[in-house]
Structures are given as C-alpha cells and as structure tokens.
Amino acid sequence: MSSLPVNRQTALPGFQESDNTAENPGVRAPLVLNMDRFGQVTRQVCQVAESKKPPFAWYAAFTISLGLVGLLGFCVNYLIFTGVGVWGLNNPVMWAFDITNFVFWVGIGHAGTLISAILFLFRQKWRTGINRFAEAMTIFAVICAGIFPGIHVGRVWLAYWLFPIPNQMEMWPQFRSPLLWDVFAVGTYFTVSFVFWFVGMVPDLATLRDRATGRIQQFAYGLFALGWRGSNRHWHRYERAYLLLAALSTPLVLSVHSVVSFDFAVSQVPGWHTTIFPPYFVAGAIFSGFAMVVTLAVPARQLFGLKDLITLRHLDNMNKIILVTGCMVGYAYSMEFFIAWYSGAVYERFAFINRAFGQYWWAYWIMVSCNVITPQLFWFKSIRTSIPIMFALCLVVNIGMWFERFVIIVTSLANDFLPTSWDFFTPTWVDMGTMLGAFGLFGTLFLLFCRYLPMIAIAEVKATMPQANPHWSGYAAHDDHGHAGGSAQPSFASPDALRSPGSGPDGGPSAP
Amino acid sequence: MTTLSPIPAPVIQGNQIPRKRLYGIMAEFHDPAALMAAADKVRMAGFRWWDCHTPFPVHGLDQAMGIKRTILPVLVFGAGMTGTMIGFCLQAFTNAASFSIWALVWVTGYPFLISGKPLISLPAFIPVMFELTILLSALSAVGIMFLFNGLPRWNHPLLANKRFLRVTDDRFFIVIESRDPRFFASRTEQFLKDLGAKAVEMVEA
C-alpha cells in the first residue's frame, strides 16, 4: 500500500519520544519507539539481513573473529597431536583454563534462557526486543563451552565414551559421577535452547522468505520457514508449545549450572565442597550472561539501526538485573567466607584465606572488584542509561566473572590438603590461544547470525505493540481506506483506557 | 474497496466452477480489530473449513474463531514421563544390572560398586532422569506441534498468492476454503465483502 504514514509519534504521556525509561505508574512504557505500523517493525529488522552490504565495522569484526577461529583451530589441533601437556596443567592443578572457560561460557548462555523462558513466564514484554539474539548468544556460548571438556579428555578420539552407546564390552559411563551428569545437562541444554530459538524464529524466517527477492534467499529462508503461513489454528498450537518450552527451559536452566557446580561441590576439595555452590553458580551465570547481552546489544543496536526496538529501557532493565545478580554474587562470596570460618574446618578456612591473600591474591581481588563493586554503580539511573558507561561496566563484569571461575578452580586445586604437593599454575601460549580462539568462534557465529537471520523477534515485538490489541482503536478513524461495509468497528472501538485523549498516533483525538 | 480476481470473472457463477481449481476465497484486513469482528461473524455463519492468517498471534482470536484447546500439553506430559522412565532404566541397567538385553547389539549391564553405595542409588540418578524428562518433553512439544499443524509443508495454494505475501508483515486474512459445505463462490465472496474486508480475492488451488 502506498499510503503508509511515516514517523508518526508514539509518545505516551510521561514518555519522551526517544527516552522510555521514565516510570509513570498507570501508563505502560512503550517498547517500540517512533513506529506505530507493523510494517515499520518488519522493515527495520529485515533491512539488516536484506542490505546488500553490512556496515564496515561488521567486516572488521568478522575478519578479527575469523582470524581467532584460525588460532583456535591451530591450538586445538596442536593439543590433539601433541597431548594435554601443551597446556600449563600440572599435578595438582589438573583443571585450569579449560574448565574455567567451560564454566564461563556455559554461564554466559544462561542469560539467553533466562530472557527467553523465565521472563516469558513472568510476562515481561520487554524481553521480545532482546530475546532472539540473547538466545543465539546462548547457543553459540554453549558451542564454545562444549569444546573445552571435549578436548580436555586427553584422548579426544575416545570422547564417545561419555555417552551410553550400546557396546559389547560391558563398558558403560559411571552415572554416579557429576561429570557425566554434566554431559546430559549441557547436551539437553544445548538441544532445548536450539529448538527454542529455532521455533521462535520460524515465523520471522517466513517474513524474510516472503520479502526475499533473490532465488537463493527465497529457497534458504523458505526451507527453514517450513511453510509457515501465519494460520491462527497453527498459532494456537504454536503458542501452547512455546509456553511449554518456556516452562521446561526454566527448571532446565537452573539445573544446568547447578549440575556444573556439582562438578566441584560433590568433590571433597576445600573451597569446592560447599552447599552454596548451585544457587551461587546460577546467580553468577545470569550475572555474567546479562553483562554479555549488554556488551553485544550496545554495538548491535548502534551498528544495525535498531535503537527503536532495543530501547534504552531494555538496557536499563538489563542493568537492573545485573545489579541484582551482582548483589547475589557478592552475598555468596561473603557467605562462603563466613561459612569457612563458622564451619571450623581447618582446610576450608585455609582455602579461603589463601584465596584472598595467597599466591593468587590478585585474581581474587580482580574478581571482587569487578563483580561486587562495579555493579553497585548501577544503582544510579544516570549510569544505567549511559551507553558508554554501561558498556564499559559490562566488559568489566565479563572479565570479573571469568576470574571468578579461575579463582574457584585454580586456587582450590593449587593449594589443597598436602603442602608438599602444592604447585603454581602458569598458562602457556596454547592456553591463551584457545581462550582467545573461543571468543573468536563466538564472535564469528554471532556476526553471521546478525547478518543473515532476524536479529529481533519480529512477530513477538509486533504483538507487544498497543496496535496489536484487538481493542485498540488508534488510527482506525484516520485510515485512508475507511471502513467499508460498516463492520463491527464501532463495537470494538472502545478507547484504550491507558491512552489519554490527544495521544492518537497523529496527534489527533483517538477514535471514537 | 478493491477486488482483484486472478481467475476470469465470468467463471464464477453460483457454484458452477470446478471445485478443484479454487482453493478458497481470501479476505484482507488491515488491523486486528477488524479481523476479530469478521472472524466472529464467519464462525457464527457456520463455516468449518476456514482460517485466519495473521503476522502474530492475536489475543482473543482463538475464542472468536471457536478453536478448541489443543491436547498438546497432555501428550507432552506423557513424553516427559517416558523420558523419566528411560532415564531410570538406562542408569539402572548400565550401572546395576548383570543381565543382557538387545539394544541394537546384545549388551550386558555392569554393576558398578562405588564406595559401597547401593547399586540402584536413586539420588545420584536424578539429574540424568531430570534432564531426559526435559529433553523428551521439549522435543515432543515442538515435534507434535509441527505434526498437528501439518508442517513442514512447502507448497500451499496460499503461499503462491501475491497478496498473501504480506501476511507475515502487516496484513490479516480470513480464508474460507472451497471444500466447506457452506461455500458458494459468489455468495461467500459477497459475505466476506460485507464483513468489511479491504480486499477479497479468489485463491487458486
């Protein structure tokens, strides 16, 4: 239709056109800015995938990421052909960078599931702006995580021993080991997250299919859109299935990092053998994951012109969650210390004093300053809504959370029961290369996703617009086509109680 | 109001056209409110083979269309319980049994004795049972949803329609299929026009 009005105001009372962070009880903050037509949302999201060339920064980032993937490939192959001795591992520090990276990446993934599942169950509509790429982040993070235990097993060609594959050797995995629970937890987590992501994307892939002009795009998007045609009978089952997935993913995401924490908590190493680990790991995972979502969202919305869909309010909300989970993490750190003293266990007490003042004191204090002190700045709204500051703080949180895992794993192992077997872990260049390479892999996958897939859940965002409410009557009276046939418009055109007169889309009074 | 008919107009007379050539009639709406009102009327007119097509799920349209709640959750619950049982049997067999069963090959369990713990140590089996419950539930929720929806289906009369391309963008459609017993091309077309559709169009099969 040629008569699509552009750039109508959507400002609601109490909200600026470009700043929707104000709190106005009684008025729902707008989640989509500067747009009041569904088509505008479609175009805004699809232009990223449809543009002939992405912005220059995309090429720059992609080149760097791809280079790091090369480094990862080299390091992993070098490890496989030489042996795990190329890492800085020693006896007693048998786990170091590999497991640190594994726990770090699994943790990153948790924010995506929290956004897509838990916020969905709580009917937090702002999740729609960020859930798609947060879920993508989850999947890519779990891929990165999966690499590390995979190559850490030593004889990589026997990694299939992790799975209960029917065999005639009476050789089975030992199901009482938390390491095996991990295989099932992370495997399920990846599968369910992937399915969740894909199912959510099917209607949007159909949008891209219907807009595609090239043969290749039509075929590729068409193939994965599975012939979706927006039938309401389909939507009905789709929404049910989606709700079920959310309800299933919620306990799943809580279980995954709990199981990861069992890898430590079930052992008897001082500093690991604590009951606080499962909730503490989950809170830390969500904390680091949200920091990563903000780290990715800030450049992405800038680069691809999505500021009206990933608004300041979305970022503000995420920063609030970072503040809350940061406080939980801080509480866990102090409670660990308290229990170490209160338990009266000498090894436990030593482990914690050693963490803060032993050979790895610097790692511990990096962790505390990054994870406990930094997020406290988010108490101030001016900081929560300042793009450069939040970006910097979230990078700091990412670093802090990496160090948290390093501190837990390495300090506990390096100085355990017998002082004669103590040692100091120093990473080698292969350790460093593999860690950087994993970031490269993550970046590569994420950049490809941004370029070719709908970065924002188009259908879900549309459904959160006030215009999507069947009782909304905003531009009905001003529609150029009029309402022929005298349909039931009058009976449905009850004014939305939340919209004050004069707030109609083009400044005129709302109908009726 | 615009009416575009790709099928030559004179063909449509009463119910004369061959059923096979016509998939149905499609009416286009521009906002959810108009669609809801129209869907209500189509249901009340007694049509059975009809559907609404929307870019996003419209709240309340299920009721307007009279769609019955799907039994999907019940089936998913069954699948989840199956997962729990598989999880238990898998662990009990591989870690506690000493007999053989056939699972692609003849396999024998191995009674692992770990620190004198009971062979069937349920608490230690719970994480894997839980994960398999979730895994089977999630996969079956999605699989059954697509199965019931008849997807994937890459060829469909509606997907070949130019106007219908905007259903994934910002247009709302009601489609009444020609196989509906109450379908009469000209009368149904007029009926849809009277519902306030912005455009009414024949869809070829």
XYZ file of C-alpha atoms in Angstrom:
717
model
C 0.000 0.000 0.000
C 1.338 3.364 -0.906
C -0.241 5.320 1.859
C 1.808 4.164 4.818
C 2.300 7.153 7.026
C 5.816 7.515 8.291
C 7.288 8.661 11.504
C 4.159 9.187 13.496
C 4.668 9.880 17.132
C 4.033 7.112 19.565
C 4.866 9.129 22.621
C 2.652 8.360 25.567
C 2.124 10.800 28.386
C 5.175 10.913 30.576
C 7.500 9.491 27.955
C 9.827 11.260 25.616
C 9.952 10.154 22.038
C 13.362 8.581 22.345
C 13.582 8.023 26.082
C 11.173 5.498 27.502
C 12.947 4.924 30.792
C 10.665 7.182 32.823
C 8.461 5.500 35.382
C 4.863 6.528 35.058
C 2.581 4.261 37.055
C -0.617 3.662 35.190
C 0.927 4.002 31.760
C 2.739 1.149 30.110
C 6.073 2.312 28.815
C 6.297 1.979 25.059
C 8.680 -0.768 23.966
C 8.779 0.243 20.322
C 9.709 3.821 19.606
C 8.956 6.014 16.619
C 6.875 3.336 14.959
C 3.202 2.661 15.026
C 2.790 0.417 11.988
C 3.598 -3.281 11.968
C 5.256 -2.888 8.593
C 7.765 -0.477 10.041
C 8.936 -3.092 12.519
C 9.255 -5.643 9.737
C 11.334 -3.305 7.608
C 13.501 -2.164 10.489
C 14.526 -5.717 11.385
C 14.663 -7.152 7.887
C 16.823 -4.401 6.425
C 19.772 -5.866 8.301
C 19.503 -9.213 6.556
C 18.382 -7.684 3.271
C 21.002 -4.991 2.857
C 23.495 -5.716 0.124
C 26.446 -4.923 2.311
C 26.741 -4.810 6.087
C 28.465 -1.830 7.714
C 32.251 -1.636 7.569
C 32.535 -2.405 11.270
C 30.912 -5.770 10.593
C 33.677 -6.700 8.145
C 36.343 -5.542 10.562
C 34.889 -7.529 13.452
C 34.318 -10.549 11.247
C 37.888 -10.566 9.995
C 39.274 -10.407 13.513
C 36.896 -13.119 14.731
C 37.710 -15.374 11.832
C 41.398 -14.917 12.497
C 40.856 -16.006 16.076
C 38.922 -19.050 14.880
C 42.025 -19.945 12.907
C 44.042 -19.615 16.090
C 41.547 -21.846 17.891
C 41.791 -24.465 15.166
C 45.565 -24.386 15.333
C 45.715 -24.623 19.126
C 43.190 -27.447 19.282
C 44.986 -29.424 16.617
C 48.339 -28.815 18.248
C 46.855 -30.081 21.501
C 45.364 -33.179 19.921
C 48.529 -34.088 18.053
C 50.834 -33.373 20.991
C 48.856 -34.042 24.168
C 47.370 -32.060 27.027
C 50.892 -31.383 28.286
C 50.981 -28.360 25.981
C 48.731 -26.663 28.497
C 50.153 -25.320 31.719
C 48.445 -28.055 33.735
C 50.447 -29.776 36.415
C 49.823 -32.028 39.359
C 47.768 -30.871 41.416
C 46.315 -28.227 39.033
C 44.730 -30.676 36.606
C 41.919 -28.291 35.726
C 42.699 -24.715 34.846
C 41.939 -22.657 31.772
C 39.978 -25.407 30.068
C 37.405 -25.841 32.808
C 37.455 -22.125 33.617
C 36.471 -21.408 30.032
C 33.884 -24.177 30.051
C 32.148 -22.819 33.149
C 32.468 -19.261 31.893
C 30.841 -19.999 28.540
C 28.062 -22.144 29.961
C 27.346 -19.294 32.353
C 27.185 -16.767 29.506
C 24.484 -18.836 27.933
C 22.206 -18.619 30.934
C 21.054 -15.066 30.325
C 19.616 -16.071 26.963
C 17.443 -18.755 28.502
C 16.505 -16.517 31.382
C 15.307 -13.878 28.938
C 13.527 -16.288 26.646
C 11.967 -18.556 29.265
C 11.763 -17.009 32.708
C 10.897 -13.501 31.575
C 8.324 -15.056 29.256
C 6.642 -16.857 32.145
C 6.652 -13.611 34.116
C 5.054 -11.846 31.134
C 7.872 -9.332 30.855
C 7.063 -7.985 27.441
C 10.313 -6.095 27.100
C 12.017 -9.426 26.564
C 10.758 -9.502 22.971
C 13.263 -6.862 21.895
C 16.273 -8.817 23.053
C 15.281 -12.468 23.305
C 16.244 -13.565 19.809
C 19.862 -12.547 19.888
C 20.184 -13.457 23.551
C 19.061 -16.975 22.623
C 21.506 -17.019 19.742
C 24.168 -15.951 22.199
C 23.189 -18.886 24.413
C 23.627 -21.390 21.629
C 26.956 -20.009 20.484
C 28.202 -19.801 24.062
C 27.282 -23.435 24.684
C 29.097 -24.417 21.497
C 32.195 -22.629 22.801
C 31.729 -24.285 26.184
C 31.400 -27.742 24.656
C 34.806 -27.520 23.017
C 36.719 -27.395 26.283
C 35.710 -30.584 28.075
C 35.771 -32.230 24.651
C 39.454 -31.510 24.137
C 40.304 -31.841 27.801
C 39.524 -35.556 27.926
C 43.010 -36.211 26.593
C 42.334 -38.947 24.091
C 39.839 -36.965 22.020
C 39.132 -39.929 19.774
C 37.594 -41.706 22.748
C 35.261 -38.846 23.679
C 32.330 -41.030 22.664
C 32.896 -42.965 25.890
C 30.993 -40.139 27.520
C 27.777 -41.452 26.003
C 25.996 -44.714 26.826
C 26.439 -46.170 23.364
C 25.464 -49.848 23.119
C 28.660 -51.871 23.024
C 29.724 -55.433 23.644
C 32.494 -54.603 26.096
C 30.219 -54.196 29.123
C 31.664 -50.711 29.215
C 29.303 -48.004 30.396
C 29.588 -44.498 31.772
C 29.523 -44.228 35.521
C 26.237 -42.498 36.244
C 27.061 -41.591 39.821
C 29.621 -39.067 38.641
C 28.698 -35.390 38.338
C 30.930 -35.188 35.270
C 28.512 -37.471 33.483
C 25.513 -35.505 34.733
C 27.215 -32.586 33.072
C 27.221 -34.371 29.724
C 23.469 -34.858 29.962
C 22.759 -31.407 31.390
C 24.773 -29.479 28.836
C 23.640 -31.733 25.989
C 19.985 -31.232 26.901
C 20.555 -27.554 27.434
C 22.040 -27.109 24.002
C 19.325 -29.140 22.283
C 16.426 -27.445 24.041
C 17.909 -23.964 23.609
C 18.425 -24.617 19.934
C 14.880 -25.875 19.473
C 13.504 -22.919 21.414
C 15.489 -20.498 19.290
C 14.513 -22.141 16.038
C 10.814 -22.450 16.851
C 10.711 -18.800 17.851
C 12.372 -17.890 14.581
C 10.094 -19.810 12.210
C 7.502 -17.008 11.791
C 10.280 -14.485 11.258
C 12.020 -16.691 8.728
C 8.673 -16.746 6.934
C 8.761 -12.947 6.939
C 12.199 -12.966 5.367
C 11.032 -15.610 2.876
C 8.053 -13.520 1.833
C 10.189 -10.423 1.380
C 13.134 -12.123 -0.312
C 13.822 -11.194 -3.915
C 16.801 -13.402 -4.748
C 16.346 -17.070 -5.601
C 18.879 -18.256 -3.053
C 17.312 -16.260 -0.244
C 13.833 -17.414 -1.187
C 14.952 -21.006 -1.164
C 17.028 -20.860 2.021
C 14.595 -18.855 4.119
C 11.702 -20.807 2.603
C 13.290 -24.103 3.523
C 13.712 -23.200 7.174
C 10.404 -21.335 7.454
C 8.835 -24.800 6.991
C 5.934 -23.330 5.030
C 4.703 -21.174 7.881
C 1.684 -19.157 6.797
C 0.511 -17.495 9.983
C -2.605 -19.626 10.321
C -4.350 -18.934 13.581
C -5.008 -22.618 14.068
C -1.230 -23.026 13.841
C -0.569 -20.073 16.121
C -2.819 -21.656 18.713
C -0.695 -24.802 18.982
C 2.465 -22.817 18.440
C 1.760 -20.609 21.449
C 1.000 -23.661 23.568
C 4.221 -25.333 22.510
C 6.146 -22.128 23.122
C 4.698 -21.784 26.591
C 5.601 -25.399 27.319
C 9.137 -24.824 26.087
C 9.438 -21.803 28.361
C 8.087 -23.774 31.302
C 10.510 -26.620 30.579
C 13.510 -24.378 29.993
C 13.082 -22.590 33.297
C 13.931 -25.577 35.536
C 16.404 -26.697 32.889
C 18.462 -23.522 33.007
C 18.515 -23.631 36.803
C 19.593 -27.262 36.679
C 22.401 -26.786 34.178
C 24.614 -24.529 36.214
C 23.642 -26.426 39.343
C 24.956 -29.577 37.720
C 28.065 -27.718 36.573
C 28.584 -26.633 40.176
C 28.213 -30.283 41.274
C 31.441 -30.972 39.375
C 33.027 -29.062 42.209
C 30.624 -29.312 45.124
C 30.390 -33.110 45.033
C 34.168 -33.416 45.310
C 35.943 -33.025 48.646
C 38.453 -30.358 47.707
C 38.457 -27.487 50.232
C 36.908 -24.437 48.618
C 34.743 -26.602 46.374
C 32.862 -28.783 48.821
C 30.139 -26.268 49.709
C 26.369 -26.425 49.523
C 26.051 -22.814 48.407
C 27.503 -23.657 45.006
C 24.364 -24.433 42.950
C 22.464 -21.178 43.643
C 25.697 -19.216 43.655
C 26.682 -20.578 40.242
C 23.249 -19.897 38.785
C 23.235 -16.298 40.038
C 26.742 -15.802 38.694
C 25.751 -17.296 35.370
C 22.832 -14.932 34.960
C 25.021 -12.046 36.070
C 27.713 -12.763 33.503
C 25.177 -13.615 30.823
C 23.354 -10.320 31.126
C 26.645 -8.482 31.047
C 27.390 -10.270 27.773
C 23.929 -9.447 26.372
C 24.506 -5.758 27.076
C 28.022 -5.999 25.631
C 26.545 -7.370 22.411
C 23.350 -5.303 22.330
C 25.042 -1.936 22.590
C 27.146 -2.213 19.437
C 24.499 -4.224 17.577
C 21.718 -1.683 18.012
C 24.116 1.076 17.038
C 25.504 -0.714 14.020
C 22.270 -2.038 12.561
C 19.998 0.887 13.438
C 17.822 -0.955 15.933
C 17.669 1.726 18.608
C 13.892 1.975 18.361
C 13.463 -1.718 19.120
C 16.277 -2.281 21.611
C 15.493 0.864 23.513
C 17.174 2.480 26.446
C 14.510 0.920 28.645
C 15.618 -2.568 27.617
C 19.199 -1.747 28.526
C 18.096 -0.093 31.754
C 16.141 -3.209 32.731
C 19.086 -5.467 31.976
C 21.376 -3.280 34.039
C 18.958 -3.626 36.928
C 19.181 -7.405 36.642
C 22.966 -7.137 36.580
C 22.772 -5.100 39.774
C 20.522 -7.647 41.482
C 22.540 -10.686 40.459
C 25.747 -8.809 41.245
C 24.477 -8.340 44.787
C 23.632 -12.053 44.973
C 27.129 -12.927 43.842
C 28.592 -10.545 46.407
C 26.443 -12.158 49.083
C 27.648 -15.595 48.008
C 31.301 -14.508 48.250
C 30.844 -13.217 51.761
C 28.752 -16.189 52.844
C 31.436 -18.569 51.575
C 33.943 -16.781 53.746
C 31.632 -16.771 56.722
C 30.911 -20.487 56.435
C 34.601 -21.257 56.003
C 35.198 -19.631 59.386
C 31.991 -20.868 61.016
C 32.439 -24.493 59.921
C 35.617 -24.765 61.911
C 37.141 -26.939 59.192
C 40.812 -26.035 59.061
C 41.294 -26.897 55.394
C 38.233 -24.898 54.395
C 39.381 -21.951 56.472
C 42.833 -22.088 54.964
C 41.470 -22.360 51.434
C 39.595 -19.095 51.761
C 42.310 -17.119 53.461
C 44.653 -18.463 50.823
C 42.296 -17.328 48.080
C 42.348 -13.750 49.273
C 45.936 -13.484 50.427
C 47.784 -16.456 48.907
C 49.639 -16.785 45.644
C 46.559 -15.896 43.607
C 45.505 -12.878 45.677
C 45.483 -10.664 42.589
C 42.939 -12.889 40.816
C 40.711 -12.851 43.872
C 40.734 -9.082 44.175
C 40.131 -8.607 40.450
C 37.114 -10.845 40.898
C 35.777 -8.954 43.909
C 36.307 -5.506 42.459
C 34.790 -6.424 39.099
C 31.829 -8.425 40.350
C 30.885 -6.870 43.649
C 31.964 -3.252 43.493
C 31.443 -2.412 39.808
C 27.757 -3.353 39.507
C 26.945 -1.179 42.530
C 27.310 1.799 40.199
C 24.097 0.643 38.547
C 22.150 1.989 41.500
C 22.313 5.318 39.695
C 19.904 5.773 36.838
C 22.262 8.113 35.025
C 24.777 5.256 34.856
C 22.181 2.643 33.924
C 21.108 4.756 30.981
C 24.506 5.911 29.805
C 25.566 3.813 26.846
C 29.371 4.189 27.103
C 29.447 3.679 30.856
C 27.230 0.595 30.824
C 29.286 -0.887 28.008
C 32.494 -0.385 29.955
C 30.988 -1.730 33.172
C 29.644 -4.816 31.448
C 33.057 -5.553 29.955
C 34.463 -5.303 33.452
C 31.808 -7.704 34.725
C 32.679 -10.172 31.968
C 36.305 -10.069 32.997
C 35.367 -10.412 36.653
C 33.224 -13.451 36.020
C 35.963 -15.145 34.060
C 38.264 -14.568 37.032
C 35.643 -15.905 39.429
C 35.787 -19.285 37.722
C 39.569 -19.133 37.578
C 39.764 -18.355 41.289
C 37.382 -21.150 42.280
C 39.113 -23.758 40.160
C 42.782 -22.915 40.327
C 43.268 -21.621 43.867
C 41.424 -24.602 45.336
C 43.497 -27.109 43.379
C 46.881 -25.433 43.667
C 46.900 -25.484 47.453
C 44.905 -28.429 48.723
C 45.482 -30.773 51.687
C 49.182 -31.589 51.400
C 51.640 -28.678 51.231
C 54.205 -30.994 49.631
C 52.069 -31.329 46.534
C 51.282 -27.627 46.143
C 52.142 -26.005 42.868
C 51.534 -22.871 40.849
C 49.678 -22.804 37.565
C 51.006 -20.643 34.753
C 49.144 -20.627 31.457
C 51.061 -21.404 28.277
C 50.537 -19.758 24.908
C 48.266 -22.663 23.933
C 46.041 -21.946 26.929
C 45.853 -18.297 25.910
C 45.339 -19.079 22.245
C 42.493 -21.489 22.936
C 40.784 -18.994 25.201
C 41.039 -16.170 22.672
C 40.051 -18.535 19.896
C 36.836 -19.403 21.691
C 35.964 -15.710 21.769
C 36.689 -15.624 18.057
C 34.372 -18.558 17.410
C 31.661 -16.907 19.462
C 32.109 -13.641 17.581
C 32.102 -15.304 14.181
C 28.898 -17.204 14.833
C 27.251 -14.135 16.309
C 28.223 -11.889 13.422
C 26.937 -14.404 10.893
C 23.698 -14.612 12.834
C 23.318 -10.813 12.841
C 23.935 -10.658 9.148
C 21.638 -13.394 7.887
C 18.927 -14.074 10.423
C 16.235 -11.915 12.019
C 18.039 -10.419 14.981
C 14.857 -9.383 16.708
C 11.714 -11.453 17.170
C 9.596 -9.551 14.641
C 6.312 -11.309 15.330
C 6.725 -11.094 19.085
C 7.625 -7.400 19.017
C 4.562 -6.657 16.906
C 2.382 -8.488 19.392
C 3.584 -6.196 22.188
C 2.658 -3.001 20.325
C -0.535 -1.314 21.509
C -1.768 -1.551 17.933
C -1.791 -5.340 18.222
C -4.517 -5.253 20.816
C -7.820 -6.001 19.081
C -9.440 -3.357 21.255
C -7.042 -0.667 20.147
C -8.694 1.992 18.084
C -5.919 4.461 17.390
C -5.673 5.105 13.699
C -8.871 3.362 12.679
C -10.757 6.612 12.191
C -7.931 8.147 10.195
C -7.349 5.229 7.922
C -7.304 6.377 4.332
C -9.293 3.389 3.201
C -12.168 3.988 5.551
C -14.192 1.151 6.872
C -16.430 -0.095 4.159
C -19.241 -2.409 4.911
C -19.738 -0.887 8.311
C -18.004 -3.775 10.007
C -18.129 -4.209 13.715
C -15.602 -1.431 14.129
C -17.763 0.737 16.384
C -18.472 -2.043 18.795
C -14.785 -2.897 19.036
C -13.509 0.625 19.140
C -13.511 1.005 22.856
C -10.852 3.512 23.786
C -7.840 2.008 25.370
C -8.109 3.097 28.953
C -4.430 3.780 29.125
C -4.339 6.168 26.244
C -5.326 9.660 27.093
C -7.218 11.776 24.556
C -4.940 13.579 22.229
C -2.433 10.801 22.179
C -3.641 9.365 18.913
C -0.923 8.351 16.530
C -1.009 11.533 14.549
C -1.732 13.878 17.363
C -5.458 13.955 16.782
C -8.003 12.626 19.206
C -8.404 8.898 19.338
C -11.484 7.331 17.931
C -14.273 7.137 18.678
C -12.841 -1.353 -1.838
C -10.664 -3.240 -4.224
C -11.479 -6.631 -5.613
C -8.806 -8.486 -7.515
C -9.712 -11.739 -9.152
C -6.942 -13.620 -10.902
C -9.478 -16.178 -12.096
C -11.552 -14.886 -15.009
C -14.632 -13.253 -13.597
C -17.368 -14.924 -15.683
C -16.406 -18.341 -14.414
C -17.822 -17.578 -11.018
C -21.487 -18.261 -11.220
C -23.245 -19.775 -8.317
C -21.352 -22.882 -7.513
C -20.516 -23.789 -11.076
C -16.759 -23.651 -11.116
C -14.931 -26.927 -10.697
C -14.068 -27.288 -7.028
C -10.542 -28.407 -7.690
C -9.447 -25.187 -9.320
C -10.449 -22.996 -6.442
C -8.764 -23.329 -3.069
C -10.921 -20.751 -1.417
C -11.650 -17.078 -1.013
C -9.400 -14.767 0.867
C -10.379 -11.535 2.571
C -7.794 -8.991 3.622
C -7.968 -6.807 6.720
C -5.638 -4.112 7.935
C -5.929 -4.343 11.681
C -6.600 -6.981 14.324
C -9.851 -5.359 15.462
C -11.480 -5.671 12.045
C -10.220 -9.236 11.730
C -11.612 -10.213 15.116
C -15.024 -8.812 14.320
C -15.078 -10.564 10.979
C -13.843 -13.871 12.418
C -16.674 -13.771 14.910
C -19.177 -13.449 12.076
C -17.600 -16.176 9.957
C -17.822 -18.577 12.854
C -21.419 -17.645 13.505
C -22.226 -18.167 9.833
C -21.387 -21.810 10.445
C -18.290 -22.258 8.301
C -15.950 -25.081 9.255
C -13.103 -25.100 6.741
C -11.772 -21.635 7.284
C -8.881 -19.940 8.977
C -7.431 -16.604 9.979
C -3.883 -15.742 8.990
C -2.004 -13.144 10.980
C 1.570 -11.860 11.285
C 1.500 -12.504 15.037
C -0.863 -14.309 17.391
C -3.823 -12.022 18.007
C -5.066 -12.166 21.553
C -8.618 -13.444 21.746
C -8.822 -14.654 18.174
C -8.958 -18.280 19.320
C -12.217 -17.571 21.104
C -13.556 -15.547 18.197
C -12.832 -18.453 15.868
C -14.061 -21.035 18.331
C -10.821 -23.026 18.342
C -10.792 -25.789 20.912
C -7.822 -26.051 23.243
C -5.164 -28.334 21.885
C -4.367 -31.563 23.706
C -0.675 -30.931 23.114
C 0.204 -30.476 26.829
C -1.242 -33.888 27.705
C 0.885 -35.588 25.079
C 3.937 -33.642 26.185
C 3.361 -34.787 29.753
C 3.299 -38.370 28.520
C 6.533 -37.836 26.624
C 8.133 -36.286 29.687
C 7.213 -39.237 31.866
C 8.609 -41.550 29.214
C 11.850 -39.596 29.454
C 11.940 -40.070 33.218
C 11.466 -43.806 32.834
C 14.098 -44.046 30.104
C 16.486 -42.140 32.364
C 15.918 -44.506 35.246
C 16.045 -47.709 33.205
C 19.150 -46.599 31.330
C 21.076 -45.936 34.539
C 19.737 -48.903 36.444
C 20.609 -51.228 33.587
C 24.046 -49.899 32.698
C 25.232 -49.349 36.277
C 23.441 -52.011 38.292
C 22.272 -54.912 36.140
C 24.219 -58.008 35.213
C 21.847 -59.442 32.623
C 21.812 -58.927 28.861
C 19.268 -57.216 26.677
C 19.153 -56.494 22.980
C 19.763 -52.847 22.112
C 20.966 -52.928 18.501
C 23.532 -55.409 19.732
C 23.382 -57.735 22.720
C 24.574 -55.668 25.641
C 25.182 -56.501 29.261
C 24.969 -54.155 32.222
C 27.865 -53.659 34.578
C 27.251 -53.457 38.332
C 29.476 -50.559 39.352
C 30.347 -50.690 43.022
C 31.393 -47.185 44.031
C 32.357 -46.550 47.663
C 29.987 -49.240 48.846
C 26.944 -47.306 47.674
C 23.794 -49.239 46.726
C 23.729 -50.366 43.107
C 20.492 -48.526 42.430
C 21.308 -45.209 44.069
C 18.314 -43.135 43.123
C 19.545 -39.719 44.331
C 22.557 -39.974 42.064
C 20.322 -40.972 39.157
C 18.014 -37.978 39.493
C 19.996 -35.404 37.462
C 20.059 -37.600 34.364
C 16.409 -38.613 34.816
C 15.501 -34.949 35.085
C 17.456 -33.935 32.011
C 15.931 -36.700 29.906
C 12.452 -35.678 31.086
C 13.063 -32.147 29.885
C 14.683 -33.293 26.663
C 11.855 -35.583 25.623
C 9.169 -33.113 26.683
C 10.719 -30.240 24.752
C 11.372 -32.242 21.611
C 7.894 -33.753 21.663
C 6.252 -30.352 22.300
C 7.836 -28.995 19.153
C 7.527 -32.170 17.116
C 3.867 -32.719 17.930
C 3.087 -29.044 17.370
C 4.521 -29.156 13.865
C 2.916 -32.529 13.198
C -0.550 -31.313 14.185
C -0.024 -28.144 12.169
C 0.834 -30.158 9.095
C 4.216 -28.511 8.852
C 6.673 -28.532 7.232
C 4.693 -28.100 4.061
C 6.489 -26.077 1.461
C 3.769 -25.959 -1.177
C 0.457 -24.440 -0.365
C -2.064 -22.561 -2.511
C -1.828 -19.574 -0.210
C 1.944 -19.379 -0.448
C 1.608 -18.926 -4.202
C -0.597 -15.872 -3.791
C 1.000 -12.444 -4.245
C -1.327 -10.606 -1.917
C -0.821 -13.217 0.780
C 2.897 -12.376 0.959
C 2.112 -9.610 3.420
C 0.574 -11.981 5.952
C 3.984 -12.202 7.600
C 4.307 -8.433 7.541
C 1.258 -6.356 8.418
C -1.856 -7.845 6.820
C -4.562 -10.024 8.313
C -6.514 -12.555 6.271
C -9.555 -14.726 6.556
C -9.604 -17.637 4.140
C -12.724 -19.732 3.583
C -11.892 -22.920 1.764
C -13.946 -24.164 -1.146
C -14.371 -27.580 0.476
C -16.578 -26.097 3.159
C -20.142 -27.344 2.689
C -21.441 -23.788 3.030
C -19.078 -22.454 0.394
C -20.630 -20.906 -2.696
C -18.147 -18.803 -4.552
C -20.250 -15.776 -5.323
C -22.225 -15.790 -2.110
C -19.150 -16.339 0.067
C -17.343 -13.583 -1.773
C -20.190 -11.188 -1.072
C -20.318 -12.365 2.530
C -16.649 -11.534 3.025
C -17.043 -8.167 1.365
C -19.855 -7.356 3.724
C -17.611 -8.134 6.675
C -15.594 -5.047 5.856
C -12.663 -6.675 4.109
C -10.276 -4.308 2.398
C -9.945 -6.735 -0.464
C -11.466 -10.064 -1.411
C -9.711 -12.435 -3.752
C -10.080 -15.941 -5.155
C -7.234 -18.283 -4.365
C -6.356 -20.879 -6.964
C -5.699 -24.395 -5.838
